[in-house]
PDB file of C-alpha atoms in Angstrom:
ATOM      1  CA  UNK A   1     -41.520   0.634   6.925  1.00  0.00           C
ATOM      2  CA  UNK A   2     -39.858   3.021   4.686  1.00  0.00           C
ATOM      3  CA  UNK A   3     -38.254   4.911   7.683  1.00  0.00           C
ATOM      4  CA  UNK A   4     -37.017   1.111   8.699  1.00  0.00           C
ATOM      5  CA  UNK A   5     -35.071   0.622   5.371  1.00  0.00           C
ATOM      6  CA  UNK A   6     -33.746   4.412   5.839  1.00  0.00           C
ATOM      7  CA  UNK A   7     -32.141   3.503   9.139  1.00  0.00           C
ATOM      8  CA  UNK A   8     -30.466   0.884   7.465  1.00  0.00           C
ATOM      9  CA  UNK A   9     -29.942   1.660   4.388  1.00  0.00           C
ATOM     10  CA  UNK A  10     -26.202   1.302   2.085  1.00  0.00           C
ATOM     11  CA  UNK A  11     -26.337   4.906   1.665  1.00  0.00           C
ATOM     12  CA  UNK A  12     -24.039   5.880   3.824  1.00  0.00           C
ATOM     13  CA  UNK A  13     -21.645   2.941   3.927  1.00  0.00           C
ATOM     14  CA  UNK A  14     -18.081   3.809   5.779  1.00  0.00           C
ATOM     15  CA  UNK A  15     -14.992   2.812   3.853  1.00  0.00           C
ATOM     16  CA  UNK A  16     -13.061  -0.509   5.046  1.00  0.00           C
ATOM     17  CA  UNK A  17     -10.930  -0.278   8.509  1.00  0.00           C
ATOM     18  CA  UNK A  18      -7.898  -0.217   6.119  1.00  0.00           C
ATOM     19  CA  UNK A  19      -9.282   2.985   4.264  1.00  0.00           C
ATOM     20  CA  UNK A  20     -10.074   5.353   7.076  1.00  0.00           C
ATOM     21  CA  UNK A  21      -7.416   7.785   8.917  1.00  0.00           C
ATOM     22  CA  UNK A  22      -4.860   7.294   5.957  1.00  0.00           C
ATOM     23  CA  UNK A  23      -3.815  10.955   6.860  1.00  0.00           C
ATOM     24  CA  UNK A  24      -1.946   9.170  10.230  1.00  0.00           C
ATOM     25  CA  UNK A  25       1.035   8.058   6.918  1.00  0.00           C
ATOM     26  CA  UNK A  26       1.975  11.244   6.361  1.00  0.00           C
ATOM     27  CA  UNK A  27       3.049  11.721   9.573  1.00  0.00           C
ATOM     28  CA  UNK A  28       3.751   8.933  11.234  1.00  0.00           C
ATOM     29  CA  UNK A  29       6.070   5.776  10.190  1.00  0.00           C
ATOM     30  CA  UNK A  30       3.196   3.673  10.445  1.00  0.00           C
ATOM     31  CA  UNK A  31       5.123   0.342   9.297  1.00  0.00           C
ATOM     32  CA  UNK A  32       7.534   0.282  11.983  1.00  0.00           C
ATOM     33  CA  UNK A  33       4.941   1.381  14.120  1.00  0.00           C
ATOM     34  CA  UNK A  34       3.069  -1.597  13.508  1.00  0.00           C
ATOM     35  CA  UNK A  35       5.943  -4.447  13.402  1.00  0.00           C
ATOM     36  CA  UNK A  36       7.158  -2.898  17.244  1.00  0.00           C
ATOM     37  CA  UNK A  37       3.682  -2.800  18.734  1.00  0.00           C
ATOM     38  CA  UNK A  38       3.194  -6.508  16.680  1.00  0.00           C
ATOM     39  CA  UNK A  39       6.172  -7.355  19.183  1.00  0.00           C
ATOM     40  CA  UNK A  40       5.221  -5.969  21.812  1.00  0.00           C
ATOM     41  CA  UNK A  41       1.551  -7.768  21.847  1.00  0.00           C
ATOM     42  CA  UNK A  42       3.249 -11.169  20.121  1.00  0.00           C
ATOM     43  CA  UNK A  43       1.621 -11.088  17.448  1.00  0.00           C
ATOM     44  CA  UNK A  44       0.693  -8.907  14.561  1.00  0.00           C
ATOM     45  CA  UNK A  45      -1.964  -6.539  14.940  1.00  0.00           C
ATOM     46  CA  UNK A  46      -5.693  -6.892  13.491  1.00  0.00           C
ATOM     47  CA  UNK A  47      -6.630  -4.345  11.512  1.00  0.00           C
ATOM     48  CA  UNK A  48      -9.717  -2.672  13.733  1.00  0.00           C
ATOM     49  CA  UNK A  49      -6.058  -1.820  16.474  1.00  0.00           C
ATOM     50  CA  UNK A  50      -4.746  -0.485  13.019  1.00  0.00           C
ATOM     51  CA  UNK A  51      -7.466   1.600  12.240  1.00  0.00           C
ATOM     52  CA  UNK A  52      -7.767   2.549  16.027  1.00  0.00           C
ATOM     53  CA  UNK A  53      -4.240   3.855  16.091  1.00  0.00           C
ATOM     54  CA  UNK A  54      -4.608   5.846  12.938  1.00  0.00           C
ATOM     55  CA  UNK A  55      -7.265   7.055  14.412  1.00  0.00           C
ATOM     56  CA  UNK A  56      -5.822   8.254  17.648  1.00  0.00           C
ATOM     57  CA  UNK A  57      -2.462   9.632  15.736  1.00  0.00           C
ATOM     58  CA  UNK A  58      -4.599  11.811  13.817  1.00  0.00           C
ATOM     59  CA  UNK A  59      -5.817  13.195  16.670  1.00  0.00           C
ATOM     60  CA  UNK A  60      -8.958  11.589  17.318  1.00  0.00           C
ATOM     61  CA  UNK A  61     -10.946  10.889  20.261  1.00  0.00           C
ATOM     62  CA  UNK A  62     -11.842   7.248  21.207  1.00  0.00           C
ATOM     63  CA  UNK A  63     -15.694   8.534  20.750  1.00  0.00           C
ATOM     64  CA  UNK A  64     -14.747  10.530  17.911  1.00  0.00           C
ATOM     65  CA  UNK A  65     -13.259   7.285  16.354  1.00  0.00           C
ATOM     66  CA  UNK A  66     -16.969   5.017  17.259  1.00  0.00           C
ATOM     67  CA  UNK A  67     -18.652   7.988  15.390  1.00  0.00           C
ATOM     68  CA  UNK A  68     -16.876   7.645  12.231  1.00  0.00           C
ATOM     69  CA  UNK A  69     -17.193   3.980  12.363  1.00  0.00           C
ATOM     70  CA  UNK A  70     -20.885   3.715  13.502  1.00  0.00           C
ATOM     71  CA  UNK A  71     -19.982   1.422  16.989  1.00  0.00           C
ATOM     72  CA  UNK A  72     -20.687   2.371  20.722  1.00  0.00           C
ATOM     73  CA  UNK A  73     -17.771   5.041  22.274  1.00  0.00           C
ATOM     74  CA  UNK A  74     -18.128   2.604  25.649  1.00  0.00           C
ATOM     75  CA  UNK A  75     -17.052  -0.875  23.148  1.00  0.00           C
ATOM     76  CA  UNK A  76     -13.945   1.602  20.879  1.00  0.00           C
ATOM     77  CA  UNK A  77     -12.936   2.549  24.511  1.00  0.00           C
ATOM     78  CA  UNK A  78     -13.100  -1.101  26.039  1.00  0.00           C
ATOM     79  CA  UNK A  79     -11.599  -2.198  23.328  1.00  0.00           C
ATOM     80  CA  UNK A  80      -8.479   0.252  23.432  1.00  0.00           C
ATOM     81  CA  UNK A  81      -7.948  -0.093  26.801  1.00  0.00           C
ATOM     82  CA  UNK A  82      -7.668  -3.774  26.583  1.00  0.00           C
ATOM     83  CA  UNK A  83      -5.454  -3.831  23.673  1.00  0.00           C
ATOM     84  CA  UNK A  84      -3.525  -1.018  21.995  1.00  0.00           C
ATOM     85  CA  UNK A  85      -3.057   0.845  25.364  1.00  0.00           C
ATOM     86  CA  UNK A  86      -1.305  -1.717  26.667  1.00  0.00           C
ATOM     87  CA  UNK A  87       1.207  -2.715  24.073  1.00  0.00           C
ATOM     88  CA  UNK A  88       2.123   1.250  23.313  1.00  0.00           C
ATOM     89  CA  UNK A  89       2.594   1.413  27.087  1.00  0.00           C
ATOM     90  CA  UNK A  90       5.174  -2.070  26.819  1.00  0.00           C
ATOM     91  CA  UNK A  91       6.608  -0.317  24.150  1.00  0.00           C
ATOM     92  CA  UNK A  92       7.835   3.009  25.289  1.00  0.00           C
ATOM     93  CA  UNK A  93       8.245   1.612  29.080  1.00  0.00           C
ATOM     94  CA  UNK A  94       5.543   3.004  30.341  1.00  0.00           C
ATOM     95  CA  UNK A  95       3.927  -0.025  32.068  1.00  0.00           C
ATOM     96  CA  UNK A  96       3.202   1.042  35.304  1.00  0.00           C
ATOM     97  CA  UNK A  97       1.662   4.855  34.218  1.00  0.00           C
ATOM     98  CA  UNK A  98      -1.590   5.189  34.207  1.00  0.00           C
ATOM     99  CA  UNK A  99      -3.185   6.810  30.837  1.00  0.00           C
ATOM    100  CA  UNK A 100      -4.392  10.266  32.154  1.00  0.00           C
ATOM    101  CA  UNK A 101      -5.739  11.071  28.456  1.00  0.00           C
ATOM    102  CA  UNK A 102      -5.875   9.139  24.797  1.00  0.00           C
ATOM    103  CA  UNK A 103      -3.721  12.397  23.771  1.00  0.00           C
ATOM    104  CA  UNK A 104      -0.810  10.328  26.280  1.00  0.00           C
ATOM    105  CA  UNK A 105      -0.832   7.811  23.488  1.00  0.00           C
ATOM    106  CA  UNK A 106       0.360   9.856  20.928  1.00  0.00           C
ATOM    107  CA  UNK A 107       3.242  11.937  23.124  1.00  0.00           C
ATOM    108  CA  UNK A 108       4.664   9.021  24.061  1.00  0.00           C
ATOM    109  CA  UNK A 109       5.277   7.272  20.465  1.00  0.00           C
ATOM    110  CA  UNK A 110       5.776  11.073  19.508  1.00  0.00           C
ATOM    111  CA  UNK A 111       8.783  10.785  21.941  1.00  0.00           C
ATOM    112  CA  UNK A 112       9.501   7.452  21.157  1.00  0.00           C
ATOM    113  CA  UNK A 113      10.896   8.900  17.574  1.00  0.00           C
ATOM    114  CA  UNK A 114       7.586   7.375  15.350  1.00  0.00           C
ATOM    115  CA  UNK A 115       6.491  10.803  14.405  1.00  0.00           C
ATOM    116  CA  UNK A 116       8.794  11.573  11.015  1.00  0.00           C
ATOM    117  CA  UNK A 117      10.227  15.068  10.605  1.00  0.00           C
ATOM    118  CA  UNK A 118       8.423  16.956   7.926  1.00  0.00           C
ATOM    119  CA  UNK A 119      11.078  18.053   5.221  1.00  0.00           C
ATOM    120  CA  UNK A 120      13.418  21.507   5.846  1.00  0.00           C
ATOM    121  CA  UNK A 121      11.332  23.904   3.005  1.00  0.00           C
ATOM    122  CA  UNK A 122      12.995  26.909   1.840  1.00  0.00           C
ATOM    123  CA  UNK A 123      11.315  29.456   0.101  1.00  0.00           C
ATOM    124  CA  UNK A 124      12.021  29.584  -3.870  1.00  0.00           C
ATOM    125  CA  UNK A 125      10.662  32.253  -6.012  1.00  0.00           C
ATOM    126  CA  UNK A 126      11.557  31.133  -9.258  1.00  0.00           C
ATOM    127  CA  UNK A 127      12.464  27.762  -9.213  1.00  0.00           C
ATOM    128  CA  UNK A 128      15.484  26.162 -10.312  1.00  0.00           C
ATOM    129  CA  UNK A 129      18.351  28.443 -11.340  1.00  0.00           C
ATOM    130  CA  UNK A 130      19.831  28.367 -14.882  1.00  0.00           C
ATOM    131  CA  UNK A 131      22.900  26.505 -13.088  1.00  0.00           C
ATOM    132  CA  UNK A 132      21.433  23.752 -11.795  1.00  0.00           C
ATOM    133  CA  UNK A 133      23.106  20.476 -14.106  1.00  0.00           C
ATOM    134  CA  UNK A 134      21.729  16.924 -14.455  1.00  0.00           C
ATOM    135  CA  UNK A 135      24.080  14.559 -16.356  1.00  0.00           C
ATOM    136  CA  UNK A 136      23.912  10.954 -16.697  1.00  0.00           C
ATOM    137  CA  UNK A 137      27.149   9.552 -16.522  1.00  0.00           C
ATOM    138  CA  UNK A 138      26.588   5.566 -16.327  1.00  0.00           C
ATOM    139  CA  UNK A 139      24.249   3.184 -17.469  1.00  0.00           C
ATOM    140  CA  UNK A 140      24.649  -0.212 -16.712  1.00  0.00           C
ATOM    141  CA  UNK A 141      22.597  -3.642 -17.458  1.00  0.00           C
ATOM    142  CA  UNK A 142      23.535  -6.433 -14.751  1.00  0.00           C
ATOM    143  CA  UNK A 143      22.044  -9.350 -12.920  1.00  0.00           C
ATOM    144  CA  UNK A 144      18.545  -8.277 -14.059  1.00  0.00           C
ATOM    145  CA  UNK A 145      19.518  -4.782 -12.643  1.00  0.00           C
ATOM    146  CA  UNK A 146      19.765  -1.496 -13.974  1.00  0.00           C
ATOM    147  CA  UNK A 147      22.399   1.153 -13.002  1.00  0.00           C
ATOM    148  CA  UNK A 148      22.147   4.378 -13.869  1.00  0.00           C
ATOM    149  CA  UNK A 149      24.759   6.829 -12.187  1.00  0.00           C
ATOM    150  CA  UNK A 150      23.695  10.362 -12.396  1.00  0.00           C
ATOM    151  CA  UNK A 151      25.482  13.552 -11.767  1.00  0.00           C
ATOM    152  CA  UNK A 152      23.509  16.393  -9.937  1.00  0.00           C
ATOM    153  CA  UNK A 153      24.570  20.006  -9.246  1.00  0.00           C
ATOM    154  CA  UNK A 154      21.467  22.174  -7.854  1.00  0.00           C
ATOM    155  CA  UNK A 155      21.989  26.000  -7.395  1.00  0.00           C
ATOM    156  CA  UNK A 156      19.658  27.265  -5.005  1.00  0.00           C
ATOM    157  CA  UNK A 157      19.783  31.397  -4.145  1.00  0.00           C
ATOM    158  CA  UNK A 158      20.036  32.041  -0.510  1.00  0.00           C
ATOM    159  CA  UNK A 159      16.569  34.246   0.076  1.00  0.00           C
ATOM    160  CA  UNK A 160      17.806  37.512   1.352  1.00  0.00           C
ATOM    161  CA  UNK A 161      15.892  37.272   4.493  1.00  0.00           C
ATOM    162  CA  UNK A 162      18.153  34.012   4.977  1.00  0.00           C
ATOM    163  CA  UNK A 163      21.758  34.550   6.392  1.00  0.00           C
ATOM    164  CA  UNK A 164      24.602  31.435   6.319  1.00  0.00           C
ATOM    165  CA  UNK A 165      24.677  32.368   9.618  1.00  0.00           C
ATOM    166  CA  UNK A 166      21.471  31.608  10.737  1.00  0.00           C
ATOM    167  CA  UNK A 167      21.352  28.145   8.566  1.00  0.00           C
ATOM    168  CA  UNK A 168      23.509  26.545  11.110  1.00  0.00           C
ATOM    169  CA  UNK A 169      24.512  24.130   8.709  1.00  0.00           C
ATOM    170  CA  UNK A 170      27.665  22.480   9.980  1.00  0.00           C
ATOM    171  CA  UNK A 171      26.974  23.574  13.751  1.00  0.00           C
ATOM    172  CA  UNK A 172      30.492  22.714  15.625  1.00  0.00           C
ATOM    173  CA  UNK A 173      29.355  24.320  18.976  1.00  0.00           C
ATOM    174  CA  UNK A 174      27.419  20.703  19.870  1.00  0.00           C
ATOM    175  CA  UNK A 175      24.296  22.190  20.222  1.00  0.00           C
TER     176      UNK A 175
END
């Protein structure tokens, strides 16, 4: 009896659908994601294709996927195949390819332009230089708004391993 109420015990409860493969956010933009598949499908999407597609955009397998949320690999597959295949296929006119791999799923929204651009670093050793000026020049209180206008100057040293040349900041060459 005791290994009974082991097998089934709340120890290891999973979070909620809407809790698991956050990570897919930070690189994905998830909300527009979600409204064009909604329109694709014609209607919104539950949250299990939700999860699934986090899931898959983080890079995990349909099986991989059933193991983190306890259910059969046969049903997640199934149930992708039936559903959030076909509306990213409708989506990115792909209706007529076949899905070689769950990988395809994430190329082709990849390609699509869902996957955001991670910001242009650049190395700084010490911070902010002794130049760098915030002023605020406005402050306004208006139709339940506030304004406040702000001036910003930011000095950043070029690292010497960095050339203006290589920065290709106003490229004119239409490359």
């Amino acid at each position: 009896m005791l290994d009974l109420y082991q097998e089934f015990s709340p120890h290891s409860a999973m979070p909620p659908a809407d809790e698991q493969f956050t990570e897919a956010a930070n690189h994905w933009d998830l909300e527009n994601l979600y409204a064009d598949l909604a329109s694709a499908k014609g209607k919104r999407l539950t949250p299990m294709e939700k999860l699934h597609l986090r899931g898959l955009l983080c890079g995990h397998s349909p099986g991989e996927i059933a193991e983190k949320r306890q259910k059969n690999p046969k049903g997640v597959e199934t149930d992708l195949c039936a559903t959030l295949y076909k509306y990213v296929k409708s989506l990115v006119g792909k209706g007529v390819e076949k899905i070689e791999n769950w990988r395809n799923i994430a190329e082709w929204l990849e390609d699509a332009g869902y996957k955001t651009k991670p910001p242009a670093k650049f190395p700084m050793q010490d911070g902010l230089s002794e130049n760098s000026k915030v002023n605020v020049t406005n402050i306004t209180f208006e139709n339940n708004q506030i304004k406040i206008g702000v001036y910003l100057q930011i000095t950043v040293p070029i690292p010497s391993e960095l050339s203006i040349q290589n920065l290709d900041i106003n490229d004119n060459n239409g490359n």
